[in-house]
Amino acid sequence: MAQASVDILLGSVLAAMDNFGSLPLFPLFDWAHFTLMVIDLRNDAGSGANALSKNHPLVCWFCAMLSCFAGAIFVNFLLGQPLLYFFNNHVRVGLATVVWYLVFYCPGDLYYKTMTTLPAKVGLVPLKEVIRARKVAKGVVQAADMYPEGYLIMIIIGTIQGTGSMLMRNVERLLRGVFDKAGNELMKPSFVLKACVLNSCLMVLQREGLLGIPFSHLLLYITIAMATIKISMLLFHLPDPFSYVEATIRPLLFGKPISAAAEEEKKEKAKAE
């Protein structure tokens, strides 16, 4: 009897894992994704967020849409597909617009204050990572359809799908009339960018049959790992897990990094000479 119960439980778990890749993303997961993206936009605008929303609502809305659909925009640009294709899904654009309005214009700023509390962040992060894993997978598949043997292209497109909003940040800043070269995601890659590169590699290996697990299981493992690490970093202020590996390997391959102050001092000496 006990063995039969265990078998039933295991069967249910495996069935849930098999169905994970086809889990509907709308509306719950999309709502979490849009909420975090628009909050990031507002936080990036800083003290200018109020002026942006009151004086330039159209620019504010357009920047929010760029954040929410950044991955698709970048990928479509690189693969020669329509840049504004995301506007074709008016339901998702409508949901993103409602979220944008709540973040910037909710009475008493209640929505923003609620969604930026620690418990809300802990709840939103796993939902966001479900979206991210699916985006990376979609990017790999998109690239593979056009370049069946372009493994590097698959990794690049998968990474961009998963980190589009970060890469779009400088474009948004230009639209808002500001620019910060120090905020370039490629110059200072975050944990998410590095993780998406790794996840894209894993998905390419799985696609080529080099990993002995089903795709839906890999998707679930990646989602759990990303959510666990992101929540741990949020709660315990842990450093980037990749930093330990980088600290060991980077000096051996590329030499020790030069600080900005040392670089400026070097330039001043060169001018003096």
One Martini backbone bead per residue (centre of mass of N, CA, C, O) as a GRO file, in nm:
protein
  273
    1MET     BB    1   0.059   0.062  -0.022
    2ALA     BB    2   0.302   0.254   0.014
    3GLN     BB    3   0.423   0.204  -0.268
    4ALA     BB    4   0.179   0.308  -0.427
    5SER     BB    5   0.189   0.598  -0.316
    6VAL     BB    6   0.471   0.662  -0.420
    7ASP     BB    7   0.414   0.612  -0.720
    8ILE     BB    8   0.195   0.826  -0.747
    9LEU     BB    9   0.367   1.067  -0.660
   10LEU     BB   10   0.591   1.038  -0.874
   11GLY     BB   11   0.400   1.058  -1.115
   12SER     BB   12   0.300   1.345  -1.052
   13VAL     BB   13   0.573   1.485  -1.059
   14LEU     BB   14   0.654   1.406  -1.350
   15ALA     BB   15   0.407   1.534  -1.485
   16ALA     BB   16   0.467   1.823  -1.390
   17MET     BB   17   0.745   1.841  -1.528
   18ASP     BB   18   0.644   1.788  -1.819
   19ASN     BB   19   0.435   2.053  -1.799
   20PHE     BB   20   0.611   2.308  -1.747
   21GLY     BB   21   0.667   2.411  -2.049
   22SER     BB   22   0.323   2.456  -2.080
   23LEU     BB   23   0.282   2.682  -1.895
   24PRO     BB   24   0.091   2.940  -1.844
   25LEU     BB   25   0.175   3.296  -1.840
   26PHE     BB   26  -0.115   3.392  -1.858
   27PRO     BB   27  -0.113   3.647  -1.624
   28LEU     BB   28   0.082   3.606  -1.381
   29PHE     BB   29   0.376   3.609  -1.500
   30ASP     BB   30   0.346   3.869  -1.661
   31TRP     BB   31   0.281   4.052  -1.423
   32ALA     BB   32   0.551   4.013  -1.275
   33HIS     BB   33   0.732   4.109  -1.502
   34PHE     BB   34   0.612   4.393  -1.544
   35THR     BB   35   0.648   4.497  -1.258
   36LEU     BB   36   0.961   4.476  -1.243
   37MET     BB   37   1.025   4.650  -1.493
   38VAL     BB   38   0.884   4.917  -1.405
   39ILE     BB   39   1.034   4.947  -1.140
   40ASP     BB   40   1.315   4.968  -1.265
   41LEU     BB   41   1.255   5.223  -1.420
   42ARG     BB   42   1.190   5.402  -1.177
   43ASN     BB   43   1.458   5.358  -1.026
   44ASP     BB   44   1.642   5.464  -1.255
   45ALA     BB   45   1.515   5.757  -1.252
   46GLY     BB   46   1.451   5.837  -0.970
   47SER     BB   47   1.400   6.168  -0.908
   48GLY     BB   48   1.278   6.178  -1.221
   49ALA     BB   49   1.006   6.014  -1.219
   50ASN     BB   50   0.792   6.231  -1.166
   51ALA     BB   51   0.855   6.412  -1.410
   52LEU     BB   52   0.820   6.199  -1.627
   53SER     BB   53   0.516   6.122  -1.566
   54LYS     BB   54   0.399   6.422  -1.579
   55ASN     BB   55   0.553   6.550  -1.847
   56HIS     BB   56   0.615   6.237  -1.997
   57PRO     BB   57   0.403   5.990  -2.047
   58LEU     BB   58   0.481   5.871  -2.326
   59VAL     BB   59   0.775   5.810  -2.265
   60CYS     BB   60   0.720   5.639  -2.017
   61TRP     BB   61   0.553   5.420  -2.162
   62PHE     BB   62   0.763   5.339  -2.379
   63CYS     BB   63   0.982   5.250  -2.180
   64ALA     BB   64   0.810   5.028  -2.052
   65MET     BB   65   0.773   4.859  -2.312
   66LEU     BB   66   1.074   4.812  -2.361
   67SER     BB   67   1.115   4.652  -2.099
   68CYS     BB   68   0.893   4.427  -2.135
   69PHE     BB   69   1.002   4.376  -2.469
   70ALA     BB   70   1.314   4.365  -2.522
   71GLY     BB   71   1.393   4.084  -2.620
   72ALA     BB   72   1.215   4.078  -2.877
   73ILE     BB   73   1.334   4.330  -3.012
   74PHE     BB   74   1.630   4.242  -3.036
   75VAL     BB   75   1.586   3.973  -3.181
   76ASN     BB   76   1.435   4.081  -3.428
   77PHE     BB   77   1.667   4.260  -3.522
   78LEU     BB   78   1.886   4.028  -3.556
   79LEU     BB   79   1.668   3.837  -3.739
   80GLY     BB   80   1.482   4.018  -3.930
   81GLN     BB   81   1.232   4.116  -3.764
   82PRO     BB   82   0.973   4.265  -3.638
   83LEU     BB   83   0.993   4.503  -3.388
   84LEU     BB   84   0.656   4.544  -3.339
   85TYR     BB   85   0.523   4.261  -3.274
   86PHE     BB   86   0.428   4.294  -2.974
   87PHE     BB   87   0.171   4.475  -3.053
   88ASN     BB   88  -0.009   4.232  -3.152
   89ASN     BB   89  -0.048   4.183  -2.835
   90HIS     BB   90  -0.292   4.353  -2.676
   91VAL     BB   91  -0.315   4.209  -2.401
   92ARG     BB   92  -0.023   4.243  -2.299
   93VAL     BB   93  -0.008   4.546  -2.342
   94GLY     BB   94  -0.242   4.609  -2.152
   95LEU     BB   95  -0.115   4.492  -1.895
   96ALA     BB   96   0.141   4.669  -1.902
   97THR     BB   97  -0.016   4.937  -1.883
   98VAL     BB   98  -0.150   4.892  -1.612
   99VAL     BB   99   0.112   4.860  -1.454
  100TRP     BB  100   0.232   5.133  -1.524
  101TYR     BB  101   0.008   5.302  -1.394
  102LEU     BB  102   0.037   5.190  -1.105
  103VAL     BB  103   0.336   5.266  -1.055
  104PHE     BB  104   0.291   5.592  -1.124
  105TYR     BB  105  -0.053   5.652  -1.044
  106CYS     BB  106  -0.127   5.546  -0.785
  107PRO     BB  107  -0.291   5.603  -0.517
  108GLY     BB  108  -0.050   5.668  -0.281
  109ASP     BB  109   0.157   5.463  -0.407
  110LEU     BB  110   0.066   5.164  -0.337
  111TYR     BB  111   0.182   4.969  -0.545
  112TYR     BB  112   0.483   5.032  -0.519
  113LYS     BB  113   0.508   4.991  -0.211
  114THR     BB  114   0.416   4.693  -0.215
  115MET     BB  115   0.614   4.571  -0.448
  116THR     BB  116   0.886   4.673  -0.266
  117THR     BB  117   0.863   4.469  -0.073
  118LEU     BB  118   1.002   4.189   0.041
  119PRO     BB  119   0.766   3.984   0.010
  120ALA     BB  120   0.702   4.062  -0.284
  121LYS     BB  121   0.976   3.993  -0.407
  122VAL     BB  122   0.977   3.693  -0.324
  123GLY     BB  123   0.720   3.635  -0.502
  124LEU     BB  124   0.818   3.750  -0.790
  125VAL     BB  125   1.085   3.608  -0.867
  126PRO     BB  126   0.987   3.320  -0.950
  127LEU     BB  127   0.797   3.421  -1.173
  128LYS     BB  128   1.019   3.558  -1.341
  129GLU     BB  129   1.198   3.296  -1.388
  130VAL     BB  130   0.998   3.153  -1.566
  131ILE     BB  131   1.012   3.357  -1.794
  132ARG     BB  132   1.318   3.355  -1.847
  133ALA     BB  133   1.350   3.059  -1.927
  134ARG     BB  134   1.153   3.078  -2.168
  135LYS     BB  135   1.308   3.296  -2.323
  136VAL     BB  136   1.568   3.144  -2.367
  137ALA     BB  137   1.440   2.908  -2.516
  138LYS     BB  138   1.319   3.076  -2.746
  139GLY     BB  139   1.586   3.188  -2.853
  140VAL     BB  140   1.716   2.919  -2.929
  141VAL     BB  141   1.493   2.831  -3.127
  142GLN     BB  142   1.502   3.070  -3.319
  143ALA     BB  143   1.800   3.033  -3.403
  144ALA     BB  144   1.780   2.731  -3.496
  145ASP     BB  145   1.582   2.778  -3.733
  146MET     BB  146   1.803   2.964  -3.893
  147TYR     BB  147   2.070   2.821  -3.729
  148PRO     BB  148   2.136   2.494  -3.686
  149GLU     BB  149   2.479   2.549  -3.648
  150GLY     BB  150   2.452   2.818  -3.456
  151TYR     BB  151   2.555   2.810  -3.146
  152LEU     BB  152   2.636   3.100  -3.079
  153ILE     BB  153   2.369   3.227  -3.165
  154MET     BB  154   2.192   3.080  -2.961
  155ILE     BB  155   2.330   3.201  -2.711
  156ILE     BB  156   2.285   3.499  -2.774
  157ILE     BB  157   1.974   3.496  -2.807
  158GLY     BB  158   1.907   3.371  -2.533
  159THR     BB  159   2.038   3.595  -2.362
  160ILE     BB  160   1.872   3.835  -2.472
  161GLN     BB  161   1.594   3.730  -2.389
  162GLY     BB  162   1.676   3.724  -2.069
  163THR     BB  163   1.824   4.050  -2.087
  164GLY     BB  164   1.686   4.290  -2.241
  165SER     BB  165   1.632   4.516  -2.026
  166MET     BB  166   1.933   4.571  -1.965
  167LEU     BB  167   2.017   4.641  -2.265
  168MET     BB  168   1.786   4.877  -2.289
  169ARG     BB  169   1.860   5.105  -2.084
  170ASN     BB  170   2.015   5.310  -2.268
  171VAL     BB  171   1.779   5.374  -2.453
  172GLU     BB  172   1.593   5.487  -2.236
  173ARG     BB  173   1.781   5.716  -2.143
  174LEU     BB  174   1.777   5.869  -2.408
  175LEU     BB  175   1.469   5.923  -2.402
  176ARG     BB  176   1.508   6.073  -2.107
  177GLY     BB  177   1.794   6.245  -2.133
  178VAL     BB  178   2.002   6.018  -2.044
  179PHE     BB  179   2.351   5.910  -1.952
  180ASP     BB  180   2.532   5.595  -1.853
  181LYS     BB  181   2.822   5.429  -1.907
  182ALA     BB  182   2.839   5.266  -1.630
  183GLY     BB  183   2.547   5.107  -1.707
  184ASN     BB  184   2.671   4.892  -1.879
  185GLU     BB  185   2.611   4.557  -1.906
  186LEU     BB  186   2.874   4.471  -2.067
  187MET     BB  187   3.084   4.608  -1.872
  188LYS     BB  188   2.879   4.506  -1.616
  189PRO     BB  189   2.804   4.210  -1.555
  190SER     BB  190   2.563   4.028  -1.432
  191PHE     BB  191   2.435   3.750  -1.305
  192VAL     BB  192   2.211   3.716  -1.517
  193LEU     BB  193   2.385   3.720  -1.771
  194LYS     BB  194   2.566   3.480  -1.698
  195ALA     BB  195   2.335   3.275  -1.655
  196CYS     BB  196   2.217   3.294  -1.946
  197VAL     BB  197   2.461   3.180  -2.084
  198LEU     BB  198   2.458   2.907  -1.939
  199ASN     BB  199   2.164   2.828  -2.011
  200SER     BB  200   2.204   2.832  -2.316
  201CYS     BB  201   2.414   2.609  -2.324
  202LEU     BB  202   2.236   2.388  -2.202
  203MET     BB  203   2.014   2.400  -2.425
  204VAL     BB  204   2.198   2.325  -2.658
  205LEU     BB  205   2.289   2.053  -2.547
  206GLN     BB  206   2.006   1.933  -2.528
  207ARG     BB  207   1.935   1.966  -2.831
  208GLU     BB  208   2.195   1.769  -2.906
  209GLY     BB  209   2.189   1.525  -2.683
  210LEU     BB  210   2.407   1.582  -2.422
  211LEU     BB  211   2.155   1.561  -2.233
  212GLY     BB  212   1.982   1.326  -2.010
  213ILE     BB  213   1.725   1.534  -2.038
  214PRO     BB  214   1.450   1.683  -2.048
  215PHE     BB  215   1.351   1.994  -2.126
  216SER     BB  216   1.143   2.047  -1.894
  217HIS     BB  217   1.344   1.978  -1.668
  218LEU     BB  218   1.559   2.189  -1.728
  219LEU     BB  219   1.373   2.429  -1.693
  220LEU     BB  220   1.312   2.375  -1.394
  221TYR     BB  221   1.602   2.378  -1.281
  222ILE     BB  222   1.668   2.666  -1.369
  223THR     BB  223   1.442   2.808  -1.217
  224ILE     BB  224   1.518   2.715  -0.932
  225ALA     BB  225   1.807   2.820  -0.927
  226MET     BB  226   1.748   3.119  -0.986
  227ALA     BB  227   1.548   3.172  -0.755
  228THR     BB  228   1.732   3.090  -0.521
  229ILE     BB  229   1.962   3.290  -0.573
  230LYS     BB  230   1.800   3.555  -0.581
  231ILE     BB  231   1.679   3.529  -0.296
  232SER     BB  232   1.948   3.506  -0.144
  233MET     BB  233   2.056   3.783  -0.237
  234LEU     BB  234   1.817   3.944  -0.114
  235LEU     BB  235   1.828   3.841   0.191
  236PHE     BB  236   2.176   3.809   0.224
  237HIS     BB  237   2.365   3.971   0.033
  238LEU     BB  238   2.494   3.818  -0.188
  239PRO     BB  239   2.716   3.753  -0.406
  240ASP     BB  240   2.829   3.677  -0.696
  241PRO     BB  241   2.889   3.349  -0.775
  242PHE     BB  242   3.096   3.413  -1.019
  243SER     BB  243   3.325   3.575  -0.869
  244TYR     BB  244   3.504   3.338  -0.775
  245VAL     BB  245   3.585   3.238  -1.055
  246GLU     BB  246   3.689   3.506  -1.170
  247ALA     BB  247   3.916   3.558  -0.956
  248THR     BB  248   4.082   3.308  -1.069
  249ILE     BB  249   4.077   3.320  -1.395
  250ARG     BB  250   4.116   3.611  -1.505
  251PRO     BB  251   4.423   3.667  -1.434
  252LEU     BB  252   4.530   3.427  -1.612
  253LEU     BB  253   4.403   3.529  -1.897
  254PHE     BB  254   4.394   3.884  -1.858
  255GLY     BB  255   4.463   3.987  -1.600
  256LYS     BB  256   4.457   4.249  -1.408
  257PRO     BB  257   4.251   4.479  -1.324
  258ILE     BB  258   4.189   4.820  -1.399
  259SER     BB  259   4.137   5.096  -1.256
  260ALA     BB  260   4.012   5.404  -1.307
  261ALA     BB  261   4.229   5.558  -1.149
  262ALA     BB  262   4.476   5.429  -1.290
  263GLU     BB  263   4.402   5.520  -1.575
  264GLU     BB  264   4.408   5.826  -1.520
  265GLU     BB  265   4.702   5.837  -1.419
  266LYS     BB  266   4.824   5.735  -1.686
  267LYS     BB  267   4.722   5.972  -1.862
  268GLU     BB  268   4.858   6.202  -1.706
  269LYS     BB  269   5.150   6.106  -1.754
  270ALA     BB  270   5.137   6.114  -2.063
  271LYS     BB  271   5.083   6.421  -2.082
  272ALA     BB  272   5.338   6.517  -1.926
  273GLU     BB  273   5.537   6.379  -2.144
   0.00000   0.00000   0.00000
